[in-house]
CSV table of C-alpha atoms and ligand atoms in Angstrom, one decimal:
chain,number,residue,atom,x,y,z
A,119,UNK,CA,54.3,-49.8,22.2
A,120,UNK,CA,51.0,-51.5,21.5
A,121,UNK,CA,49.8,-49.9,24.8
A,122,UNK,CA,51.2,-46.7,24.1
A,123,UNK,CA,49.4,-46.8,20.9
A,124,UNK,CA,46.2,-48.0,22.3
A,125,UNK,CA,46.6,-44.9,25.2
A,126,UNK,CA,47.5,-42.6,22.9
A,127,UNK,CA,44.8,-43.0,20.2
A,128,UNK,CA,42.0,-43.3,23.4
A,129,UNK,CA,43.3,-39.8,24.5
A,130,UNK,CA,42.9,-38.8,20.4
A,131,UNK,CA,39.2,-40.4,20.6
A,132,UNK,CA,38.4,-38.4,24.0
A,133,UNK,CA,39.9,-35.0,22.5
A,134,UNK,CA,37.9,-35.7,19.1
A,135,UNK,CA,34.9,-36.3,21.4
A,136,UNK,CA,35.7,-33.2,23.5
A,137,UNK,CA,36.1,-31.1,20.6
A,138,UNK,CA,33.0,-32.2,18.4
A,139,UNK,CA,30.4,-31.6,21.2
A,140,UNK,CA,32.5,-28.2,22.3
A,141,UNK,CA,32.0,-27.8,18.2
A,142,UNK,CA,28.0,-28.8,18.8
A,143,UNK,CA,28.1,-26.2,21.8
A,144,UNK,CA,29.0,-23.4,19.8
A,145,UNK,CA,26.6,-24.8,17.0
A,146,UNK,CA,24.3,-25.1,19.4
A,147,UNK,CA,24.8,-21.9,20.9
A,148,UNK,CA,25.3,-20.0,17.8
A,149,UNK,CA,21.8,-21.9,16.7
A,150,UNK,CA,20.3,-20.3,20.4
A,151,UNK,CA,22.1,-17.0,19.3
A,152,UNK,CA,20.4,-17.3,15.5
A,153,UNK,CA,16.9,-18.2,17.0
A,154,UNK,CA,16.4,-15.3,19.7
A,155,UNK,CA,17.8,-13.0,16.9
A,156,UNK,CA,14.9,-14.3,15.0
A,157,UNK,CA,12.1,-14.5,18.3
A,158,UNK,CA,13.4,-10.8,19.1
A,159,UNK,CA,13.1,-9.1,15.3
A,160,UNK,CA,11.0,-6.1,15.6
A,161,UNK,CA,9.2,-6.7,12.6
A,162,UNK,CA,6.6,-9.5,10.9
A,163,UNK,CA,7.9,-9.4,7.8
A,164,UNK,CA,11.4,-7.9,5.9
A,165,UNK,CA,11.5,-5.0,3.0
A,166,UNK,CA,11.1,-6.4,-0.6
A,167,UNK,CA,14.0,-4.2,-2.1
A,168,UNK,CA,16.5,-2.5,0.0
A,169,UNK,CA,18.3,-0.6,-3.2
A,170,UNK,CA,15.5,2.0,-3.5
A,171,UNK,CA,12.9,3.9,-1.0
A,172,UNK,CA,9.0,2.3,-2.3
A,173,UNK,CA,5.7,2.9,-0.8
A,174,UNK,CA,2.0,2.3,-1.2
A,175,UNK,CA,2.0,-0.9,-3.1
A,176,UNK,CA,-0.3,-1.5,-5.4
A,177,UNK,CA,0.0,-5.4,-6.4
A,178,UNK,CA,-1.8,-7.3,-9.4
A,179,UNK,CA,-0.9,-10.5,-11.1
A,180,UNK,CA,-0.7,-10.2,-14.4
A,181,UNK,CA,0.5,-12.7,-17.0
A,182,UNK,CA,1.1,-15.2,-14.0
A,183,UNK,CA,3.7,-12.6,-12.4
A,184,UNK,CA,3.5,-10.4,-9.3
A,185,UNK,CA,3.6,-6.8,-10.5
A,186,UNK,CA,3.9,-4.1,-7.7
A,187,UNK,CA,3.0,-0.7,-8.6
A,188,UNK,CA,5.2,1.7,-6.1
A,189,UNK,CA,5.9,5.3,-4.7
A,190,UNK,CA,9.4,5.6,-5.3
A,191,UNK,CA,10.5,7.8,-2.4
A,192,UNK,CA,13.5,9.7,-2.3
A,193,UNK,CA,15.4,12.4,0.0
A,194,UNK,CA,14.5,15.6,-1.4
A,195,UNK,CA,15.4,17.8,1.2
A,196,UNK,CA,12.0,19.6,1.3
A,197,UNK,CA,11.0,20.0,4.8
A,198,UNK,CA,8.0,17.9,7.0
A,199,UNK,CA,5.1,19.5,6.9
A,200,UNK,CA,0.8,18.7,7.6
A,201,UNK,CA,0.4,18.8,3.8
A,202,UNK,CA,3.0,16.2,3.3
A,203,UNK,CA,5.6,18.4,0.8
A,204,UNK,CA,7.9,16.1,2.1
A,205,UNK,CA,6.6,13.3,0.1
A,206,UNK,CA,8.5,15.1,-2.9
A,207,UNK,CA,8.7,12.0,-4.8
A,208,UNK,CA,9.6,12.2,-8.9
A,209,UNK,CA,9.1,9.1,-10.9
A,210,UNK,CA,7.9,5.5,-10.3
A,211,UNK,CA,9.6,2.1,-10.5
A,212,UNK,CA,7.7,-0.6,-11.5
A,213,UNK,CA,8.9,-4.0,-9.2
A,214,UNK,CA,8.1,-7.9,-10.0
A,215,UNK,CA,8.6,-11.0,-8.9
A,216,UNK,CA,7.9,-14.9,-10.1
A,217,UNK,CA,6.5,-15.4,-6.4
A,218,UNK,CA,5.9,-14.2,-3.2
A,219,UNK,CA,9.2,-15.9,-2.1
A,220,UNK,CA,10.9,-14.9,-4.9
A,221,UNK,CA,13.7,-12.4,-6.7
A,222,UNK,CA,12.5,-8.9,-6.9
A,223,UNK,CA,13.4,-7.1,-10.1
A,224,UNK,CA,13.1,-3.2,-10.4
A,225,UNK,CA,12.6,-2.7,-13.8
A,226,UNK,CA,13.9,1.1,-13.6
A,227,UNK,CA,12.3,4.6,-14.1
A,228,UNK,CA,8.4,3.8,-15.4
A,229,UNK,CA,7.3,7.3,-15.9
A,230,UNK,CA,9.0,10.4,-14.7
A,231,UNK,CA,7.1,13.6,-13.6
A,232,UNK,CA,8.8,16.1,-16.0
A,233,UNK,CA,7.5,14.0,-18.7
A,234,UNK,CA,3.9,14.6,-17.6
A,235,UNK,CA,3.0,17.9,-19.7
A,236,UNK,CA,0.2,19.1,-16.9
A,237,UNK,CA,2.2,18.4,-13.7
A,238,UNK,CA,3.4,20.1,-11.0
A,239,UNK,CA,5.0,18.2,-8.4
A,240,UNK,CA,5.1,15.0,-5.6
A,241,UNK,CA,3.8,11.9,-7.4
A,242,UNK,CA,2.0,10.0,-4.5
A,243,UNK,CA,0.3,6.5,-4.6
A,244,UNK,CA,-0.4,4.7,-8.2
A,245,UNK,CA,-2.4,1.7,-9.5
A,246,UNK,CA,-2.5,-0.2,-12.5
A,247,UNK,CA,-5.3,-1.9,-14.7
A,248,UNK,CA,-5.3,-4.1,-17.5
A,249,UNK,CA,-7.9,-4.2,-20.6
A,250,UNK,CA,-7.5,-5.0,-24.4
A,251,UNK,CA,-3.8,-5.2,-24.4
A,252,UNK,CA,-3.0,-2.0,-22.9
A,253,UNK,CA,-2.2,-1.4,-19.4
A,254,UNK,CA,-2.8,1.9,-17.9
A,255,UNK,CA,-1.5,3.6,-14.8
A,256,UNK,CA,-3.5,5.5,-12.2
A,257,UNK,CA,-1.4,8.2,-10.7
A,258,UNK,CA,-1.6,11.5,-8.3
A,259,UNK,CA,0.4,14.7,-8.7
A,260,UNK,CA,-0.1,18.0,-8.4
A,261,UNK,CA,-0.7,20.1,-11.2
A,262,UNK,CA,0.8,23.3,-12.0
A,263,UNK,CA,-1.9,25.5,-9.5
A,264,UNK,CA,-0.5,22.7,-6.7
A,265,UNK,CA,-4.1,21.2,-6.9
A,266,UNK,CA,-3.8,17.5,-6.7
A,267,UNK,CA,-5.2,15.8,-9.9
A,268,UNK,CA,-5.3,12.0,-11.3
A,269,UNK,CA,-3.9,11.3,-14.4
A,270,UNK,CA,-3.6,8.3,-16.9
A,271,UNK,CA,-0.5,6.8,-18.8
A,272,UNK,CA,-0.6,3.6,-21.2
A,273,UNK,CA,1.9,1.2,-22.0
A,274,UNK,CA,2.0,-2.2,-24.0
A,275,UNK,CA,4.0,-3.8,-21.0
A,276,UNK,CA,3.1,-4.3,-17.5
A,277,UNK,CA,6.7,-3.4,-16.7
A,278,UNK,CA,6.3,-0.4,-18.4
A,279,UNK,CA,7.6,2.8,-19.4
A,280,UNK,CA,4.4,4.5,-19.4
A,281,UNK,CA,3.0,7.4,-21.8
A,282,UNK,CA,1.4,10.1,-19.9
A,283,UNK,CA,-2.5,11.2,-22.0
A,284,UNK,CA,-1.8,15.4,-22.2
A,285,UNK,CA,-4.3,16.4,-19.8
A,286,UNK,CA,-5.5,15.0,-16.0
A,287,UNK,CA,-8.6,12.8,-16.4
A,288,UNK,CA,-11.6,15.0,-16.7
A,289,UNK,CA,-13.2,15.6,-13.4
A,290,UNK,CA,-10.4,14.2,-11.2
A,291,UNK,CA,-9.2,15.2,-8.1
A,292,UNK,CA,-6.9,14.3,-4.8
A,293,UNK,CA,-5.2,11.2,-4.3
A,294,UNK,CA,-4.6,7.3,-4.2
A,295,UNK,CA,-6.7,6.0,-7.1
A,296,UNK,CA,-7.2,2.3,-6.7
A,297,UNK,CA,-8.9,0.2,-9.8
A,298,UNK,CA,-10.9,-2.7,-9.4
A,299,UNK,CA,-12.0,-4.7,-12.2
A,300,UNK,CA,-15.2,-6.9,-11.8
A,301,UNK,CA,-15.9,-10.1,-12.6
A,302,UNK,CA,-18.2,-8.7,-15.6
A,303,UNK,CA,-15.4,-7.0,-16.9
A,304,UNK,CA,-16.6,-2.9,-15.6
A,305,UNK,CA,-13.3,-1.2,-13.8
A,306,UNK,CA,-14.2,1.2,-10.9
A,307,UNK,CA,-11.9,3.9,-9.7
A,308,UNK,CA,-11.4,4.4,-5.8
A,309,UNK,CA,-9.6,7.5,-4.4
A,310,UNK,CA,-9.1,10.4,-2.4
A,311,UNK,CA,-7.3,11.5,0.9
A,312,UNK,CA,-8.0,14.3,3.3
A,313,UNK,CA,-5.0,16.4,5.3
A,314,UNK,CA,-2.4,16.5,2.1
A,315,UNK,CA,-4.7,14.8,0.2
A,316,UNK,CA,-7.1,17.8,-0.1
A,317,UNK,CA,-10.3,16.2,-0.1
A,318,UNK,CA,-11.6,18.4,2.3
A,319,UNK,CA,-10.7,21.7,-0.2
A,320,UNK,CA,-12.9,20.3,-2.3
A,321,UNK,CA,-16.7,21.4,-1.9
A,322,UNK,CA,-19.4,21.9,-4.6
A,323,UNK,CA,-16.8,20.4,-7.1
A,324,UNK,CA,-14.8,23.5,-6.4
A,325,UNK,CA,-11.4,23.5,-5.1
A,326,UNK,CA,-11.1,26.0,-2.0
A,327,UNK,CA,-7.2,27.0,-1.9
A,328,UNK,CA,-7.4,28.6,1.4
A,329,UNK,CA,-9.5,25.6,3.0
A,330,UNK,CA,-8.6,23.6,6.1
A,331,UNK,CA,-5.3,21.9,6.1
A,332,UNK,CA,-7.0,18.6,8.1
A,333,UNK,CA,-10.6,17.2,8.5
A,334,UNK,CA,-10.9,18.9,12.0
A,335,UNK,CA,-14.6,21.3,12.9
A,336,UNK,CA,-17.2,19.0,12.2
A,337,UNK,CA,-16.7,16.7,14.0
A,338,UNK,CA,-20.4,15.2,15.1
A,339,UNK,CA,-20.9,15.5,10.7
A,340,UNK,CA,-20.2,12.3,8.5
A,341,UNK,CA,-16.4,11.8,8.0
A,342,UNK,CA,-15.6,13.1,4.5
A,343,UNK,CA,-14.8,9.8,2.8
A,344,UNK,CA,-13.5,8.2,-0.8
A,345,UNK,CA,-14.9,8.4,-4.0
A,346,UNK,CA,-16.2,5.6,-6.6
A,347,UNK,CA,-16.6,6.2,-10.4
A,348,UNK,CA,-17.3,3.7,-12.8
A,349,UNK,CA,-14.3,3.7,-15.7
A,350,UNK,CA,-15.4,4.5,-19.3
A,351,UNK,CA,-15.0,1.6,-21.5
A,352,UNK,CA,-12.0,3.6,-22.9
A,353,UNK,CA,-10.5,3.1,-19.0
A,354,UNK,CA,-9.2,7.0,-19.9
A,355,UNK,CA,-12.2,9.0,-18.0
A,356,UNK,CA,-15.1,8.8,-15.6
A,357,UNK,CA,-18.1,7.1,-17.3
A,358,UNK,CA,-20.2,8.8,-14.3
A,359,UNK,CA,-20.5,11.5,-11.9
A,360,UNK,CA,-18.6,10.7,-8.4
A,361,UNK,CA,-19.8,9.0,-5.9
A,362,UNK,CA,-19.4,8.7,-2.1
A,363,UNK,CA,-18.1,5.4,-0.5
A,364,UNK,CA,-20.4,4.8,2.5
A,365,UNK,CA,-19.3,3.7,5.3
A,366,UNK,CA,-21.9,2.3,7.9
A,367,UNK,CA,-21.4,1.7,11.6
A,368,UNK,CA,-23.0,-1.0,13.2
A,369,UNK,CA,-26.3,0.7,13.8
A,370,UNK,CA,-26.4,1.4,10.4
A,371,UNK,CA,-25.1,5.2,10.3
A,372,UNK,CA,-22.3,6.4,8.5
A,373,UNK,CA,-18.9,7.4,10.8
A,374,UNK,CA,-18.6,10.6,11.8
A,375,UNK,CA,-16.0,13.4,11.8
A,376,UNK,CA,-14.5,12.7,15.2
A,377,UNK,CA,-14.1,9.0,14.5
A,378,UNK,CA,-10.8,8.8,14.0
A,379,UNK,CA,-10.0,5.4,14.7
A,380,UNK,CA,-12.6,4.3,11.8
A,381,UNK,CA,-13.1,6.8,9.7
A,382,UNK,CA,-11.9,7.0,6.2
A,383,UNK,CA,-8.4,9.1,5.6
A,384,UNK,CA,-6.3,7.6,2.6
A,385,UNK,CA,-5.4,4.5,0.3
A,386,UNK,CA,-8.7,2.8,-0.7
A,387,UNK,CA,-8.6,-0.5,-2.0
A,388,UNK,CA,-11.2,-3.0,-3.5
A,389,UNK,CA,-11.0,-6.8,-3.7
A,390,UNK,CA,-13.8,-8.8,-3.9
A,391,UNK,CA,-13.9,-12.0,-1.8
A,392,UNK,CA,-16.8,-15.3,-1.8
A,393,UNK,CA,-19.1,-12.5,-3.9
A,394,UNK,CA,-18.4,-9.5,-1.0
A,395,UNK,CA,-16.7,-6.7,-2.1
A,396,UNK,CA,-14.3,-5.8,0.7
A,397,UNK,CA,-13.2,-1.5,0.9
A,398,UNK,CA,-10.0,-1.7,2.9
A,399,UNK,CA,-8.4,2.3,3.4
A,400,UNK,CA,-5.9,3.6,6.0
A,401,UNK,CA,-7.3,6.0,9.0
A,402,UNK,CA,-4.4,8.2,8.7
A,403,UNK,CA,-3.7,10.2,12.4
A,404,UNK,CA,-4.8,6.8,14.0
A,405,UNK,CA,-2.5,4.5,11.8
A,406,UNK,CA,-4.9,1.3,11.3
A,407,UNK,CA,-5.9,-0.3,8.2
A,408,UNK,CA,-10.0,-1.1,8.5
A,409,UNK,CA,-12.5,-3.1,6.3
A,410,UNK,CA,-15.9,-2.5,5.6
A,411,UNK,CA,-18.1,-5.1,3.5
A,412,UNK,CA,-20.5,-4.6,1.1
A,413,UNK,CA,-22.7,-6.4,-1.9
A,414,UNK,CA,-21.9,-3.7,-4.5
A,415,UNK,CA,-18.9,-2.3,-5.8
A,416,UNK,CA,-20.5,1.0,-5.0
A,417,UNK,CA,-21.4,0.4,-1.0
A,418,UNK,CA,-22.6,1.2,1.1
A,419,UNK,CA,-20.3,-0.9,3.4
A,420,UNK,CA,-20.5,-1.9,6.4
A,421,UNK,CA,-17.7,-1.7,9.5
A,422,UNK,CA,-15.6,-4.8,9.9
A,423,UNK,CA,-13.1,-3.0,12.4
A,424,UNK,CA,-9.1,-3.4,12.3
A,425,UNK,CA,-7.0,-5.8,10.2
A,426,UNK,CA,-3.4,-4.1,10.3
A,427,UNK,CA,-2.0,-2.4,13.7
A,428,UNK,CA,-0.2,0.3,12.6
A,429,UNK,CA,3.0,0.0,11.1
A,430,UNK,CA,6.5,2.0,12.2
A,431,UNK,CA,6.0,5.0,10.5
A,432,UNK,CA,3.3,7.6,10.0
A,433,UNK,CA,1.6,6.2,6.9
A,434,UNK,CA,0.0,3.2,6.4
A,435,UNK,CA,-1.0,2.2,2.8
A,436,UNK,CA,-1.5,-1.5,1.0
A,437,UNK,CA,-2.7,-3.5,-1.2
A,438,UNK,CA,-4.9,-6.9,-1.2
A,439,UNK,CA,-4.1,-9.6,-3.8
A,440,UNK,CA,-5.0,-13.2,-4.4
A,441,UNK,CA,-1.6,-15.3,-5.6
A,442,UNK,CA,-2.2,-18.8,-6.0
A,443,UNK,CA,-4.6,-19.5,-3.9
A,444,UNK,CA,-3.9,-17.5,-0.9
A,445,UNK,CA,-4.4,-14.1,-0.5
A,446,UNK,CA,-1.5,-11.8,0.4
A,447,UNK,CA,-1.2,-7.8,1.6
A,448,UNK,CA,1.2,-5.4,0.4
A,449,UNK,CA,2.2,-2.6,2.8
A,450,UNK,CA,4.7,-0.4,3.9
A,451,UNK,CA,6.7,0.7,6.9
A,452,UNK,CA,10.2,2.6,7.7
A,453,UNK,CA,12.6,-0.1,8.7
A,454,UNK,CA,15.3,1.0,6.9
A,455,UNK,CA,15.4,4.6,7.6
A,456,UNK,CA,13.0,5.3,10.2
A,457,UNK,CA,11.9,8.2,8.3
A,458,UNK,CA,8.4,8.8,8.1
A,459,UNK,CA,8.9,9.5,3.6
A,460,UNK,CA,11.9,7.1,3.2
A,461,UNK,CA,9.8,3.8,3.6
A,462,UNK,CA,9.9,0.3,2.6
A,463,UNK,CA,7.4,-2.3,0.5
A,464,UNK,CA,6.8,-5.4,2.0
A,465,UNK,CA,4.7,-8.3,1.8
A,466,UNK,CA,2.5,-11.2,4.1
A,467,UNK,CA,-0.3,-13.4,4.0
A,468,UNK,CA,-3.5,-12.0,4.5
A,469,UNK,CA,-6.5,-14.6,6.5
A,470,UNK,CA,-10.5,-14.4,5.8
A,471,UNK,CA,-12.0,-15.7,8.3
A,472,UNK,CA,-15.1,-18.1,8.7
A,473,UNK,CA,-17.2,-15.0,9.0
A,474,UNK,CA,-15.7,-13.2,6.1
A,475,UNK,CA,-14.0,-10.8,8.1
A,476,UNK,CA,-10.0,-10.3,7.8
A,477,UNK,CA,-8.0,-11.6,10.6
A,478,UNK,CA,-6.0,-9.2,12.5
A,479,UNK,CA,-2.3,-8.7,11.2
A,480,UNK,CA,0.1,-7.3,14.0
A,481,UNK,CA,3.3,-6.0,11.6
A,482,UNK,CA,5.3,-5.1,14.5
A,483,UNK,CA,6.1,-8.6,16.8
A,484,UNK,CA,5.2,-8.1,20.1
B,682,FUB,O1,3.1,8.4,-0.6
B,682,FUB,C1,2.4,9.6,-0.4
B,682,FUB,C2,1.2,9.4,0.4
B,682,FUB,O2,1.5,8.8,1.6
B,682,FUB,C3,0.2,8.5,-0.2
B,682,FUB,O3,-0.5,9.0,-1.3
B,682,FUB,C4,-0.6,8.2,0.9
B,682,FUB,O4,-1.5,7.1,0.8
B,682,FUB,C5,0.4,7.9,2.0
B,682,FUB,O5,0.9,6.7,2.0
């Protein structure tokens, strides 16, 4: 009995045995499984919301939260196109979050294109800025003569809704405004795009409605490039006539035309880094996201080269923030539809080097 008993709970042990490390195998394998999954995913970093289509983040801190300052695409049936009707988008969500790693709250409709008395159509890439209580957002649309414009709306709340001013601010034109605050307190507008953007309809401060739809026929001339206007202390108008963002080459001349891979095309950004100010834009057609450097707000900056690859998708737009100590980029890509206007926000850290410049950020794993 006592043998039996002995056998039988030694065949029990060895069956136990067998079926905790078969259990371990399939952890193990399942752990295998999990980590390839994980080697083999296509992209560096995963969509911040997944409810709603966002795009072109523009990302500030502000009372110790992450604010992000989206396109909110949507499916509006209007077909592709060079001028980008496509991007047909109608109001703007306003995300945040606690912390990079954290829960992301949409905090619903922020301003809604019928309730901006001058405008047309397609609200494209915002910003926001922050001065004496009030908190004003930076937006593109279309006005009623389809001519793109940049208007201002205020709010109390960083999380909005916003109040549209009556009229587009005075002297304003094309897309993408970016606002950069300096350390002494003066805010600088950034913006323009050419192709859809219409910057290169715009000559002698006239608009040209029959000009070229893309930047092609000059191209051995300077590459048109963004603009830079001080704020006024108001932050509802230019304080100053429009300036050019230089962009130098190495030898010291500015890119040219045919330069695709370098020259300006959309989404500007500022941020200022160890007392550099750092203009990061998009080259459109070519898909990268370059830096230049430069010791005033106003240029000219130099070249740096590529920080982004290009993302899936045909645009390519972020944002540059400091969070705690480390500095992160906002971007965009088309993970969950694949469709160049339905994209997706996301978010990763962002490396200066020794040398200043930004280390190269590859969203797509290789
Ligand atoms: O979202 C519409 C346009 O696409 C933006 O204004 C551009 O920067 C590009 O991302």
């Amino acid at each position: 009995m006592m043998n039996n008993f002995k056998k039988l709970s030694g065949i029990a042990i060895i069956m136990a045995v067998a079926a905790t490390s078969s259990c371990q195998q399939n952890t193990g394998a399942k752990n295998e499984l999990k980590n390839d999954m994980v080697k083999k995913s296509k992209f560096l970093s995963e969509p911040l919301i997944k409810e709603i289509y966002t795009a072109d983040p523009s990302a500030h801190i502000f009372n110790g939260k992450i604010y992000i300052y989206p396109s909110h695409d949507i499916e509006s049936g209007t077909p592709e196109n060079d001028n980008g009707d496509h991007f047909d988008m109608k109001d703007y969500h306003i995300l945040s979050m606690d912390s990079i790693n954290g829960k992301v709250t949409d905090h619903g409709v922020a301003l809604s294109v019928k309730d901006i008395p001058w405008a047309g159509r397609q609200l494209w890439a915002p910003d926001v800025a922050f001065k004496d209580g009030t908190y004003y957002l930076y937006f593109p649309v279309k006005d009623k003569n389809d001519i793109f414009r940049i208007g201002v709306a205020t709010s109390k709340s960083p999380a909005g809704p916003f109040k549209a001013e009556p009229k587009p601010i005075e002297g304003s034109f094309s897309i993408d405004p970016a606002v950069f605050t300096d350390t002494d307190g003066s805010s600088y507008m950034y913006y323009g795009g050419i192709w859809g953007g219409q910057l290169q309809r715009w000559n002698n401060g006239k608009y040209d409605a029959n000009g070229s739809k893309t930047d092609s026929g000059k191209e051995n001339e300077p590459a048109l490039t963004a603009k830079v206007v001080k704020l006024s202390k108001n932050m509802l108008g230019f304080d100053e006539a429009v300036k050019d963002v230089v962009i130098l080459d190495a030898a010291g001349k500015p890119l040219l035309t045919k330069d695709h891979d370098r020259r300006f095309f959309e989404g500007a950004w500022m941020h200022k880094f160890n007392g550099k100010y750092y203009f990061t834009y998009s080259t459109g057609d070519t898909h990268f996201l370059a830096s230049a450097i430069g010791d005033s707000p106003y240029g000219p900056f130099k070249y740096q080269g590529t920080f982004m690859n290009p993302v899936q998708g045909w645009t390519t737009h972020h944002s540059i923030v400091e969070v705690k100590g480390k500095w992160y980029i906002f971007y965009h890509d088309t993970q969950l539809s694949n469709k160049t206007h339905l994209r997706n926000v996301k978010v990763t850290e962002l490396r200066h080097k020794d040398d200043g410049t930004i280390a190269l950020i590859d969203p797509i794993n290789k």
